mmCIF file of C-alpha atoms and ligand atoms in Angstrom:
data_model
loop_
_atom_site.group_PDB
_atom_site.id
_atom_site.type_symbol
_atom_site.label_atom_id
_atom_site.label_comp_id
_atom_site.label_asym_id
_atom_site.label_seq_id
_atom_site.Cartn_x
_atom_site.Cartn_y
_atom_site.Cartn_z
ATOM 1 C CA MET A 958 6.551 -13.982 -14.788
ATOM 2 C CA ASN A 959 3.317 -15.905 -15.396
ATOM 3 C CA THR A 960 0.705 -13.976 -13.424
ATOM 4 C CA SER A 961 -2.275 -15.775 -14.879
ATOM 5 C CA ALA A 962 -1.619 -19.025 -12.989
ATOM 6 C CA PRO A 963 -3.138 -19.274 -9.514
ATOM 7 C CA SER A 964 -0.504 -18.744 -6.832
ATOM 8 C CA ASP A 965 -0.055 -17.633 -3.276
ATOM 9 C CA TRP A 966 0.757 -13.940 -3.118
ATOM 10 C CA LEU A 967 2.539 -12.097 -0.364
ATOM 11 C CA LEU A 968 1.619 -8.423 -0.081
ATOM 12 C CA TYR A 969 3.060 -5.957 2.418
ATOM 13 C CA CYS A 970 0.901 -3.138 3.746
ATOM 14 C CA ARG A 971 0.732 -0.572 6.505
ATOM 15 C CA PRO A 972 0.023 -2.420 9.789
ATOM 16 C CA GLY A 973 -3.705 -2.108 10.514
ATOM 17 C CA PHE A 974 -4.708 -2.178 6.836
ATOM 18 C CA GLU A 975 -4.468 -5.936 6.232
ATOM 19 C CA ARG A 976 -8.211 -6.352 5.643
ATOM 20 C CA ASP A 977 -8.335 -3.511 3.126
ATOM 21 C CA CYS A 978 -5.271 -4.872 1.357
ATOM 22 C CA ALA A 979 -6.777 -8.367 1.121
ATOM 23 C CA GLU A 980 -10.231 -7.137 0.127
ATOM 24 C CA GLU A 981 -8.758 -5.165 -2.738
ATOM 25 C CA THR A 982 -7.302 -8.288 -4.358
ATOM 26 C CA GLY A 983 -10.663 -10.083 -4.322
ATOM 27 C CA LEU A 984 -8.764 -13.355 -3.673
ATOM 28 C CA GLN A 985 -9.023 -16.048 -1.019
ATOM 29 C CA VAL A 986 -7.328 -14.895 2.173
ATOM 30 C CA ILE A 987 -4.807 -17.345 3.573
ATOM 31 C CA GLU A 988 -3.271 -15.104 6.224
ATOM 32 C CA ALA A 989 -4.137 -11.562 7.311
ATOM 33 C CA GLN A 990 -3.406 -11.086 11.007
ATOM 34 C CA PRO A 991 -4.440 -7.635 12.246
ATOM 35 C CA ASN A 992 -1.449 -5.280 12.602
ATOM 36 C CA SER A 993 0.988 -7.807 11.107
ATOM 37 C CA GLY A 994 1.879 -5.604 8.116
ATOM 38 C CA PHE A 995 1.466 -8.383 5.549
ATOM 39 C CA ILE A 996 -1.102 -10.695 4.009
ATOM 40 C CA ILE A 997 -1.126 -13.877 1.941
ATOM 41 C CA VAL A 998 -3.860 -14.399 -0.647
ATOM 42 C CA ARG A 999 -4.431 -17.254 -3.079
ATOM 43 C CA GLY A 1000 -5.586 -17.178 -6.695
ATOM 44 C CA LYS A 1001 -4.982 -15.355 -9.956
ATOM 45 C CA LEU A 1002 -3.866 -11.859 -9.012
ATOM 46 C CA ARG A 1003 -4.696 -9.902 -12.125
ATOM 47 C CA VAL A 1004 -4.383 -6.444 -10.594
ATOM 48 C CA PRO A 1005 -0.950 -4.954 -11.316
ATOM 49 C CA PHE A 1006 1.028 -3.478 -8.442
ATOM 50 C CA ALA A 1007 0.435 0.119 -9.549
ATOM 51 C CA GLN A 1008 -3.309 -0.390 -9.254
ATOM 52 C CA LEU A 1009 -3.261 -1.823 -5.736
ATOM 53 C CA VAL A 1010 -3.896 1.047 -3.323
ATOM 54 C CA PHE A 1011 -2.992 -0.643 -0.039
ATOM 55 C CA ALA A 1012 -0.184 -2.997 -1.123
ATOM 56 C CA ARG A 1013 3.370 -1.803 -0.591
ATOM 57 C CA GLN A 1014 4.802 -4.792 -2.422
ATOM 58 C CA ARG A 1015 3.563 -7.655 -4.612
ATOM 59 C CA ILE A 1016 5.427 -10.955 -4.367
ATOM 60 C CA ARG A 1017 4.590 -14.370 -5.824
ATOM 61 C CA LEU A 1018 5.345 -17.016 -3.221
ATOM 62 C CA VAL A 1019 7.301 -19.989 -4.499
ATOM 63 C CA SER A 1020 8.480 -21.747 -1.374
ATOM 64 C CA LYS A 1021 8.768 -21.544 2.378
ATOM 65 C CA ALA A 1022 10.893 -22.801 5.234
ATOM 66 C CA GLU A 1023 9.324 -23.465 8.600
ATOM 67 C CA ALA A 1024 10.634 -24.326 12.060
ATOM 68 C CA LEU A 1025 14.044 -22.880 11.199
ATOM 69 C CA PRO A 1026 16.572 -24.034 13.803
ATOM 70 C CA GLU A 1027 18.407 -21.282 15.700
ATOM 71 C CA ARG A 1028 21.846 -22.855 15.145
ATOM 72 C CA ASP A 1029 21.796 -23.213 11.377
ATOM 73 C CA ARG A 1030 19.151 -21.394 9.426
ATOM 74 C CA LEU A 1031 21.236 -21.213 6.275
ATOM 75 C CA THR A 1032 21.079 -24.919 5.302
ATOM 76 C CA PRO A 1033 17.267 -25.266 5.355
ATOM 77 C CA LEU A 1034 16.892 -21.886 3.647
ATOM 78 C CA LEU A 1035 19.239 -22.797 0.818
ATOM 79 C CA ALA A 1036 17.388 -26.089 0.429
ATOM 80 C CA ALA A 1037 14.082 -24.219 0.179
ATOM 81 C CA LEU A 1038 15.227 -21.900 -2.625
ATOM 82 C CA PRO A 1039 13.353 -22.571 -5.869
ATOM 83 C CA ASP A 1040 15.210 -24.089 -8.845
ATOM 84 C CA ALA A 1041 13.501 -21.677 -11.213
ATOM 85 C CA PRO A 1042 14.153 -18.997 -12.188
ATOM 86 C CA THR A 1043 17.807 -19.866 -12.382
ATOM 87 C CA ALA A 1044 18.995 -16.300 -11.728
ATOM 88 C CA PHE A 1045 17.844 -13.323 -9.693
ATOM 89 C CA SER A 1046 18.715 -9.667 -10.107
ATOM 90 C CA ASP A 1047 18.641 -9.009 -6.388
ATOM 91 C CA LEU A 1048 18.150 -10.592 -3.010
ATOM 92 C CA TRP A 1049 16.035 -8.799 -0.437
ATOM 93 C CA LEU A 1050 15.693 -10.125 3.090
ATOM 94 C CA GLU A 1051 12.641 -8.492 4.582
ATOM 95 C CA VAL A 1052 10.678 -8.305 7.807
ATOM 96 C CA PRO A 1053 7.250 -6.882 8.706
ATOM 97 C CA ASP A 1054 7.060 -3.118 9.295
ATOM 98 C CA THR A 1055 6.219 -3.625 12.981
ATOM 99 C CA ASN A 1056 8.107 -3.279 16.255
ATOM 100 C CA GLU A 1057 8.642 -7.041 16.286
ATOM 101 C CA GLY A 1058 9.872 -6.877 12.706
ATOM 102 C CA LYS A 1059 12.459 -4.247 13.684
ATOM 103 C CA THR A 1060 13.978 -6.626 16.237
ATOM 104 C CA LEU A 1061 14.735 -9.025 13.360
ATOM 105 C CA SER A 1062 16.503 -6.561 11.124
ATOM 106 C CA GLY A 1063 19.944 -7.055 12.753
ATOM 107 C CA PHE A 1064 19.681 -10.758 12.036
ATOM 108 C CA THR A 1065 18.565 -10.236 8.413
ATOM 109 C CA LYS A 1066 21.488 -7.853 7.754
ATOM 110 C CA ARG A 1067 24.030 -10.473 8.858
ATOM 111 C CA PHE A 1068 22.212 -13.166 6.997
ATOM 112 C CA GLN A 1069 22.034 -11.112 3.804
ATOM 113 C CA LEU A 1070 25.825 -11.215 3.396
ATOM 114 C CA LEU A 1071 25.979 -14.988 3.866
ATOM 115 C CA LEU A 1072 23.183 -15.701 1.433
ATOM 116 C CA GLU A 1073 24.424 -13.240 -1.151
ATOM 117 C CA ALA A 1074 27.853 -14.864 -1.104
ATOM 118 C CA ARG A 1075 26.291 -18.292 -1.670
ATOM 119 C CA LEU A 1076 24.102 -17.074 -4.525
ATOM 120 C CA HIS A 1077 27.050 -15.334 -6.200
ATOM 121 C CA GLU A 1078 29.125 -18.514 -5.935
ATOM 122 C CA THR A 1079 26.476 -20.484 -7.794
ATOM 123 C CA GLU A 1080 25.926 -17.617 -10.284
ATOM 124 C CA ARG A 1081 22.311 -17.307 -9.282
ATOM 125 C CA LEU A 1082 22.631 -13.643 -8.341
ATOM 126 C CA VAL A 1083 23.247 -11.449 -11.373
ATOM 127 C CA ASN A 1084 23.024 -7.815 -10.313
ATOM 128 C CA ASN A 1085 21.729 -5.201 -12.783
ATOM 129 C CA SER A 1086 19.964 -7.827 -14.866
ATOM 130 C CA PRO A 1087 16.241 -7.827 -15.728
ATOM 131 C CA ALA A 1088 15.760 -11.133 -13.856
ATOM 132 C CA PRO A 1089 13.154 -11.239 -11.070
ATOM 133 C CA ARG A 1090 14.043 -10.250 -7.539
ATOM 134 C CA LEU A 1091 14.275 -12.870 -4.835
ATOM 135 C CA HIS A 1092 12.518 -12.004 -1.564
ATOM 136 C CA ILE A 1093 12.965 -13.888 1.674
ATOM 137 C CA PHE A 1094 10.454 -12.590 4.189
ATOM 138 C CA PHE A 1095 10.723 -13.473 7.873
ATOM 139 C CA PRO A 1096 7.387 -13.035 9.674
ATOM 140 C CA ASP A 1097 9.439 -14.180 12.695
ATOM 141 C CA LYS A 1098 12.812 -15.830 13.347
ATOM 142 C CA THR A 1099 11.573 -19.343 12.712
ATOM 143 C CA ARG A 1100 9.680 -18.933 9.443
ATOM 144 C CA ALA A 1101 10.750 -17.721 6.005
ATOM 145 C CA LEU A 1102 8.447 -17.076 3.071
ATOM 146 C CA ILE A 1103 10.286 -17.183 -0.224
ATOM 147 C CA GLY A 1104 9.000 -15.388 -3.280
ATOM 148 C CA ILE A 1105 9.835 -13.487 -6.416
ATOM 149 C CA SER A 1106 8.784 -10.123 -7.801
ATOM 150 C CA ASP A 1107 8.812 -8.783 -11.322
ATOM 151 C CA LEU A 1108 10.938 -5.617 -11.571
ATOM 152 C CA ARG A 1109 8.281 -3.944 -13.745
ATOM 153 C CA ASP A 1110 5.393 -4.843 -11.496
ATOM 154 C CA SER A 1111 6.554 -4.175 -7.953
ATOM 155 C CA ALA A 1112 7.955 -1.501 -5.648
ATOM 156 C CA ALA A 1113 11.588 -0.671 -6.305
ATOM 157 C CA TRP A 1114 12.577 -0.450 -2.622
ATOM 158 C CA PRO A 1115 13.066 -3.082 0.098
ATOM 159 C CA MET A 1116 9.954 -3.785 2.208
ATOM 160 C CA GLY A 1117 8.093 -1.573 -0.250
ATOM 161 C CA ILE A 1118 9.222 1.416 1.819
ATOM 162 C CA LEU A 1119 10.724 4.491 0.221
ATOM 163 C CA ARG A 1120 12.869 5.948 2.982
ATOM 164 C CA LEU A 1121 13.399 9.678 2.622
ATOM 165 C CA ARG A 1122 15.465 12.073 4.659
ATOM 166 C CA MET A 1123 13.585 14.956 6.243
ATOM 167 C CA PRO A 1124 14.864 18.168 4.578
ATOM 168 C CA VAL A 1125 16.188 20.452 7.318
ATOM 169 C CA ASP A 1126 14.396 23.621 6.257
ATOM 170 C CA ALA A 1127 11.013 22.147 5.258
ATOM 171 C CA PRO A 1128 8.313 23.442 7.628
ATOM 172 C CA SER A 1129 6.566 20.094 8.302
ATOM 173 C CA ARG A 1130 7.079 16.337 8.022
ATOM 174 C CA SER A 1131 4.146 16.280 5.563
ATOM 175 C CA THR A 1132 6.692 17.376 2.991
ATOM 176 C CA LEU A 1133 7.812 13.731 2.788
ATOM 177 C CA LYS A 1134 4.330 12.679 1.644
ATOM 178 C CA LEU A 1135 4.475 14.835 -1.454
ATOM 179 C CA ALA A 1136 8.093 13.851 -2.120
ATOM 180 C CA GLU A 1137 7.107 10.170 -1.925
ATOM 181 C CA ALA A 1138 4.027 10.774 -4.097
ATOM 182 C CA PHE A 1139 6.185 12.318 -6.843
ATOM 183 C CA GLU A 1140 8.547 9.324 -6.716
ATOM 184 C CA THR A 1141 5.823 6.702 -6.547
ATOM 185 C CA LEU A 1142 2.978 7.967 -8.703
ATOM 186 C CA LEU A 1143 4.935 9.718 -11.468
ATOM 187 C CA SER A 1144 7.407 8.158 -13.866
ATOM 188 C CA GLU A 1145 10.888 9.635 -14.217
ATOM 189 C CA GLU A 1146 9.867 11.206 -17.510
ATOM 190 C CA GLU A 1147 6.714 12.706 -15.977
ATOM 191 C CA ARG A 1148 8.732 14.201 -13.109
ATOM 192 C CA LYS A 1149 11.033 15.787 -15.669
ATOM 193 C CA GLN A 1150 8.212 17.140 -17.832
ATOM 194 C CA TRP A 1151 5.652 18.086 -15.204
ATOM 195 C CA LEU A 1152 7.807 19.566 -12.463
ATOM 196 C CA ARG A 1153 9.799 22.260 -14.183
ATOM 197 C CA SER A 1154 10.992 25.678 -13.260
ATOM 198 C CA GLY A 1155 8.472 28.371 -14.255
ATOM 199 C CA MET A 1156 5.421 26.151 -13.780
ATOM 200 C CA THR A 1157 2.604 27.131 -11.436
ATOM 201 C CA ALA A 1158 0.731 25.426 -8.607
ATOM 202 C CA VAL A 1159 -2.048 25.971 -6.117
ATOM 203 C CA ASP A 1160 -1.635 24.302 -2.713
ATOM 204 C CA LEU A 1161 -4.995 23.957 -0.906
ATOM 205 C CA GLY A 1162 -4.613 23.566 2.863
ATOM 206 C CA ALA A 1163 -0.981 24.601 2.547
ATOM 207 C CA ALA A 1164 0.003 25.625 6.094
ATOM 208 C CA PRO A 1165 2.577 25.332 7.538
ATOM 209 C CA GLY A 1166 4.086 24.701 4.088
ATOM 210 C CA GLY A 1167 5.617 21.239 3.695
ATOM 211 C CA TRP A 1168 3.966 20.547 0.336
ATOM 212 C CA THR A 1169 4.578 24.118 -0.848
ATOM 213 C CA TRP A 1170 8.256 23.579 -0.003
ATOM 214 C CA GLN A 1171 8.431 20.560 -2.346
ATOM 215 C CA LEU A 1172 6.816 22.480 -5.187
ATOM 216 C CA VAL A 1173 9.118 25.465 -4.692
ATOM 217 C CA MET A 1174 12.157 23.144 -4.676
ATOM 218 C CA HIS A 1175 11.088 21.965 -8.148
ATOM 219 C CA GLY A 1176 10.989 25.594 -9.294
ATOM 220 C CA LEU A 1177 7.203 26.077 -9.250
ATOM 221 C CA LYS A 1178 5.486 29.309 -8.225
ATOM 222 C CA VAL A 1179 2.896 28.505 -5.574
ATOM 223 C CA GLN A 1180 -0.384 30.059 -4.444
ATOM 224 C CA ALA A 1181 -0.634 28.697 -0.910
ATOM 225 C CA VAL A 1182 -4.242 28.741 0.276
ATOM 226 C CA ASP A 1183 -4.864 28.381 4.016
ATOM 227 C CA ASN A 1184 -6.225 30.453 6.886
ATOM 228 C CA GLY A 1185 -3.382 29.152 9.035
ATOM 229 C CA PRO A 1186 0.153 30.606 8.999
ATOM 230 C CA MET A 1187 2.910 29.501 6.646
ATOM 231 C CA LYS A 1188 6.086 28.841 8.613
ATOM 232 C CA GLY A 1189 9.870 28.957 8.376
ATOM 233 C CA SER A 1190 11.331 29.381 4.898
ATOM 234 C CA MET A 1191 7.829 29.274 3.339
ATOM 235 C CA ALA A 1192 6.477 32.263 5.337
ATOM 236 C CA LEU A 1193 8.019 34.953 3.147
ATOM 237 C CA HIS A 1194 9.355 33.159 0.113
ATOM 238 C CA PRO A 1195 9.390 35.109 -3.199
ATOM 239 C CA MET A 1196 7.941 32.102 -5.067
ATOM 240 C CA VAL A 1197 5.028 31.757 -2.620
ATOM 241 C CA GLN A 1198 1.890 33.838 -2.414
ATOM 242 C CA HIS A 1199 0.013 33.065 0.803
ATOM 243 C CA LEU A 1200 -3.765 33.519 0.480
ATOM 244 C CA ARG A 1201 -5.935 33.301 3.566
ATOM 245 C CA GLN A 1202 -8.997 31.897 1.817
ATOM 246 C CA ASP A 1203 -11.302 28.904 1.826
ATOM 247 C CA GLY A 1204 -9.764 26.116 -0.249
ATOM 248 C CA PHE A 1205 -13.181 24.944 -1.405
ATOM 249 C CA ARG A 1206 -13.979 28.321 -2.966
ATOM 250 C CA TYR A 1207 -10.612 29.559 -4.179
ATOM 251 C CA GLN A 1208 -10.117 29.938 -7.922
ATOM 252 C CA PRO A 1209 -6.921 31.162 -9.550
ATOM 253 C CA ARG A 1210 -7.048 34.007 -12.106
ATOM 254 C CA ARG A 1211 -5.356 31.831 -14.715
ATOM 255 C CA PRO A 1212 -5.170 28.043 -15.124
ATOM 256 C CA VAL A 1213 -2.249 26.432 -13.298
ATOM 257 C CA ASP A 1214 -0.149 23.351 -14.003
ATOM 258 C CA TRP A 1215 -0.773 21.738 -10.627
ATOM 259 C CA VAL A 1216 -3.271 21.810 -7.805
ATOM 260 C CA VAL A 1217 -2.416 19.839 -4.672
ATOM 261 C CA CYS A 1218 -4.652 19.406 -1.650
ATOM 262 C CA ASP A 1219 -4.005 18.222 1.899
ATOM 263 C CA MET A 1220 -7.151 19.632 3.561
ATOM 264 C CA VAL A 1221 -8.558 17.312 6.205
ATOM 265 C CA GLU A 1222 -12.080 16.805 4.878
ATOM 266 C CA GLN A 1223 -14.498 14.092 3.810
ATOM 267 C CA PRO A 1224 -12.965 12.062 0.952
ATOM 268 C CA SER A 1225 -16.021 12.559 -1.265
ATOM 269 C CA ARG A 1226 -15.795 16.363 -0.910
ATOM 270 C CA VAL A 1227 -12.103 16.498 -1.709
ATOM 271 C CA ALA A 1228 -12.401 14.071 -4.646
ATOM 272 C CA ALA A 1229 -15.268 16.072 -6.157
ATOM 273 C CA LEU A 1230 -13.327 19.325 -5.739
ATOM 274 C CA MET A 1231 -10.194 17.956 -7.393
ATOM 275 C CA ALA A 1232 -12.174 16.468 -10.276
ATOM 276 C CA ARG A 1233 -13.771 19.904 -10.820
ATOM 277 C CA TRP A 1234 -10.338 21.560 -11.082
ATOM 278 C CA ILE A 1235 -9.322 19.101 -13.790
ATOM 279 C CA ALA A 1236 -12.680 18.967 -15.599
ATOM 280 C CA SER A 1237 -12.908 22.768 -15.790
ATOM 281 C CA GLY A 1238 -9.356 23.072 -17.117
ATOM 282 C CA MET A 1239 -8.169 25.096 -14.085
ATOM 283 C CA ALA A 1240 -5.335 22.599 -13.564
ATOM 284 C CA GLN A 1241 -3.547 19.961 -15.595
ATOM 285 C CA HIS A 1242 -2.449 17.644 -12.779
ATOM 286 C CA THR A 1243 -3.556 17.116 -9.225
ATOM 287 C CA LEU A 1244 -2.191 15.236 -6.240
ATOM 288 C CA PHE A 1245 -4.312 15.023 -3.122
ATOM 289 C CA ASN A 1246 -4.870 13.126 0.076
ATOM 290 C CA LEU A 1247 -8.089 11.325 0.886
ATOM 291 C CA LYS A 1248 -8.487 10.822 4.631
ATOM 292 C CA LEU A 1249 -9.977 7.373 5.189
ATOM 293 C CA PRO A 1250 -12.954 6.730 7.469
ATOM 294 C CA MET A 1251 -12.532 4.228 10.349
ATOM 295 C CA LYS A 1252 -14.813 1.687 8.670
ATOM 296 C CA LYS A 1253 -15.692 0.699 5.122
ATOM 297 C CA ARG A 1254 -12.562 2.360 3.803
ATOM 298 C CA LEU A 1255 -12.556 0.580 0.472
ATOM 299 C CA GLU A 1256 -16.180 1.496 -0.095
ATOM 300 C CA ALA A 1257 -15.479 5.170 0.635
ATOM 301 C CA LEU A 1258 -12.552 5.098 -1.772
ATOM 302 C CA GLU A 1259 -14.519 3.388 -4.532
ATOM 303 C CA GLN A 1260 -17.261 5.973 -4.129
ATOM 304 C CA ALA A 1261 -14.756 8.817 -4.407
ATOM 305 C CA PHE A 1262 -13.121 7.248 -7.496
ATOM 306 C CA ASP A 1263 -16.514 6.679 -9.128
ATOM 307 C CA ASP A 1264 -17.362 10.365 -8.643
ATOM 308 C CA ILE A 1265 -14.065 11.336 -10.250
ATOM 309 C CA ARG A 1266 -14.593 8.978 -13.206
ATOM 310 C CA ASN A 1267 -18.127 10.283 -13.728
ATOM 311 C CA GLN A 1268 -16.961 13.902 -13.759
ATOM 312 C CA MET A 1269 -14.136 13.100 -16.174
ATOM 313 C CA GLU A 1270 -16.407 11.176 -18.499
ATOM 314 C CA SER A 1271 -19.123 13.821 -18.580
ATOM 315 C CA ALA A 1272 -16.461 16.429 -19.426
ATOM 316 C CA HIS A 1273 -15.060 14.066 -22.146
ATOM 317 C CA ILE A 1274 -11.626 14.183 -20.582
ATOM 318 C CA ARG A 1275 -8.997 11.481 -20.998
ATOM 319 C CA TYR A 1276 -7.294 11.029 -17.665
ATOM 320 C CA ARG A 1277 -5.091 8.876 -15.480
ATOM 321 C CA LEU A 1278 -6.143 8.084 -11.929
ATOM 322 C CA ALA A 1279 -3.708 6.361 -9.574
ATOM 323 C CA ALA A 1280 -3.747 5.984 -5.808
ATOM 324 C CA LYS A 1281 -1.476 4.530 -3.112
ATOM 325 C CA GLN A 1282 -1.317 4.432 0.603
ATOM 326 C CA LEU A 1283 2.234 5.729 0.838
ATOM 327 C CA TYR A 1284 4.699 4.909 3.592
ATOM 328 C CA HIS A 1285 4.422 8.493 4.846
ATOM 329 C CA ASP A 1286 0.607 8.376 4.774
ATOM 330 C CA ARG A 1287 -1.287 7.383 7.900
ATOM 331 C CA GLU A 1288 -5.073 6.963 7.800
ATOM 332 C CA GLU A 1289 -5.140 8.267 4.253
ATOM 333 C CA VAL A 1290 -4.232 7.538 0.671
ATOM 334 C CA THR A 1291 -2.616 9.792 -1.915
ATOM 335 C CA VAL A 1292 -4.229 10.190 -5.301
ATOM 336 C CA LEU A 1293 -2.945 11.419 -8.653
ATOM 337 C CA LEU A 1294 -5.429 12.641 -11.251
ATOM 338 C CA THR A 1295 -3.996 13.966 -14.457
ATOM 339 C CA LYS A 1296 -5.329 14.964 -17.813
ATOM 340 C CA ILE A 1297 -3.941 13.005 -20.757
ATOM 341 C CA LYS A 1298 -3.094 15.416 -23.549
ATOM 342 C CA LYS A 1299 -4.310 14.699 -27.079
ATOM 343 C CA ARG A 1300 -1.457 13.976 -29.446
HETATM 344 N N1 SAM B 1940 0.255 20.087 3.505
HETATM 345 C C1 SAM B 1940 0.568 20.848 4.706
HETATM 346 C C2 SAM B 1940 2.070 20.774 4.910
HETATM 347 O O1 SAM B 1940 2.717 20.035 4.187
HETATM 348 O O2 SAM B 1940 2.584 21.489 5.765
HETATM 349 C C3 SAM B 1940 -0.186 20.370 5.911
HETATM 350 C C4 SAM B 1940 -1.656 20.573 5.773
HETATM 351 S S1 SAM B 1940 -2.572 20.248 7.204
HETATM 352 C C5 SAM B 1940 -2.646 18.514 7.252
HETATM 353 C C6 SAM B 1940 -4.178 20.681 6.728
HETATM 354 C C7 SAM B 1940 -4.376 22.171 6.510
HETATM 355 O O3 SAM B 1940 -5.617 22.351 5.835
HETATM 356 C C8 SAM B 1940 -4.479 22.996 7.797
HETATM 357 O O4 SAM B 1940 -3.452 23.964 7.797
HETATM 358 C C9 SAM B 1940 -5.842 23.662 7.721
HETATM 359 O O5 SAM B 1940 -5.829 25.017 8.156
HETATM 360 C C10 SAM B 1940 -6.131 23.592 6.221
HETATM 361 N N2 SAM B 1940 -7.560 23.629 5.872
HETATM 362 C C11 SAM B 1940 -8.559 22.843 6.303
HETATM 363 N N3 SAM B 1940 -9.723 23.213 5.735
HETATM 364 C C12 SAM B 1940 -9.433 24.234 4.890
HETATM 365 C C13 SAM B 1940 -10.192 25.033 3.997
HETATM 366 N N4 SAM B 1940 -11.511 24.840 3.849
HETATM 367 N N5 SAM B 1940 -9.560 25.988 3.294
HETATM 368 C C14 SAM B 1940 -8.223 26.184 3.402
HETATM 369 N N6 SAM B 1940 -7.458 25.457 4.248
HETATM 370 C C15 SAM B 1940 -8.046 24.493 4.977
#
């Protein structure tokens, strides 16, 4: 897909974060209604999907259909489909992640079957191919925005939402955040290599134990640091050592593979702490949440990332820094900082 040509881009985001999502692209804003869950920007979007913190999906708009009649929406939609590319690997009918959007999902499910059948007939839908994905996004019942996404530069799940089932014996819903972070911020190979039985982790701000639960399920031994109580299966688990200590002062006796942190604190404090763990060699990888302020969120994030980069550079460490506002995040983003090993 040619990403260097100026285009209109459709990005999905958590409702309430439209301004942050638009600001991050640095492009001209065409549409960014508060709490709508999506934005449209115009220009050359050079930032790849993985580097956009607030975008859940990145779609290049190619066409649209407006004033769709209630009786027959299929004819004008088929007419609005682009001639190129000639084939798509998938067809996703999507709606905003809002209450209004949910009321449209019954309609999109029915419509999906009709459209898919038509695209198969004309051999434009070739499943399991590397061709781009076709997205038809309905901001409401009368309007459809039609776009394409590159499989290597987009989220791999409809609406950019990774839906996960709450594990029955995990002590808190926060467990889903870490599960989503592993899926989103690590590659399959990294998950295999970095989350193995026998590895070790420190969980700062661990109680009641949702993140610890994820680590234990991957076979890691966990030092769970929190003054609060660990609950359920994590209260007395043989792989978990609960330490009632201050997460900002705690240091393990030996370096660990992972340190994760979900303490509710100022983003700059948490970022500096995590960078210290990596710079000092106390941990190899870290995943942590940065709670966003009400205002100037992007500025606060940039500041935190600059502090991390400065610490890494002064310690002469090669690293990877990636951040996303995950579906299971609220007023926060999840950050991965990992040391790149010398070959
Ligand atoms: N990740 C946890 C889970 O999945 O169940 C939830 C963590 S909760 C959002 C934040 C936790 O951070 C609280 O249990 C709180 O006691 C702990 N906390 C806050 N400040 C802390 C500190 N300075 N040291 C240790 N724990 C702290």
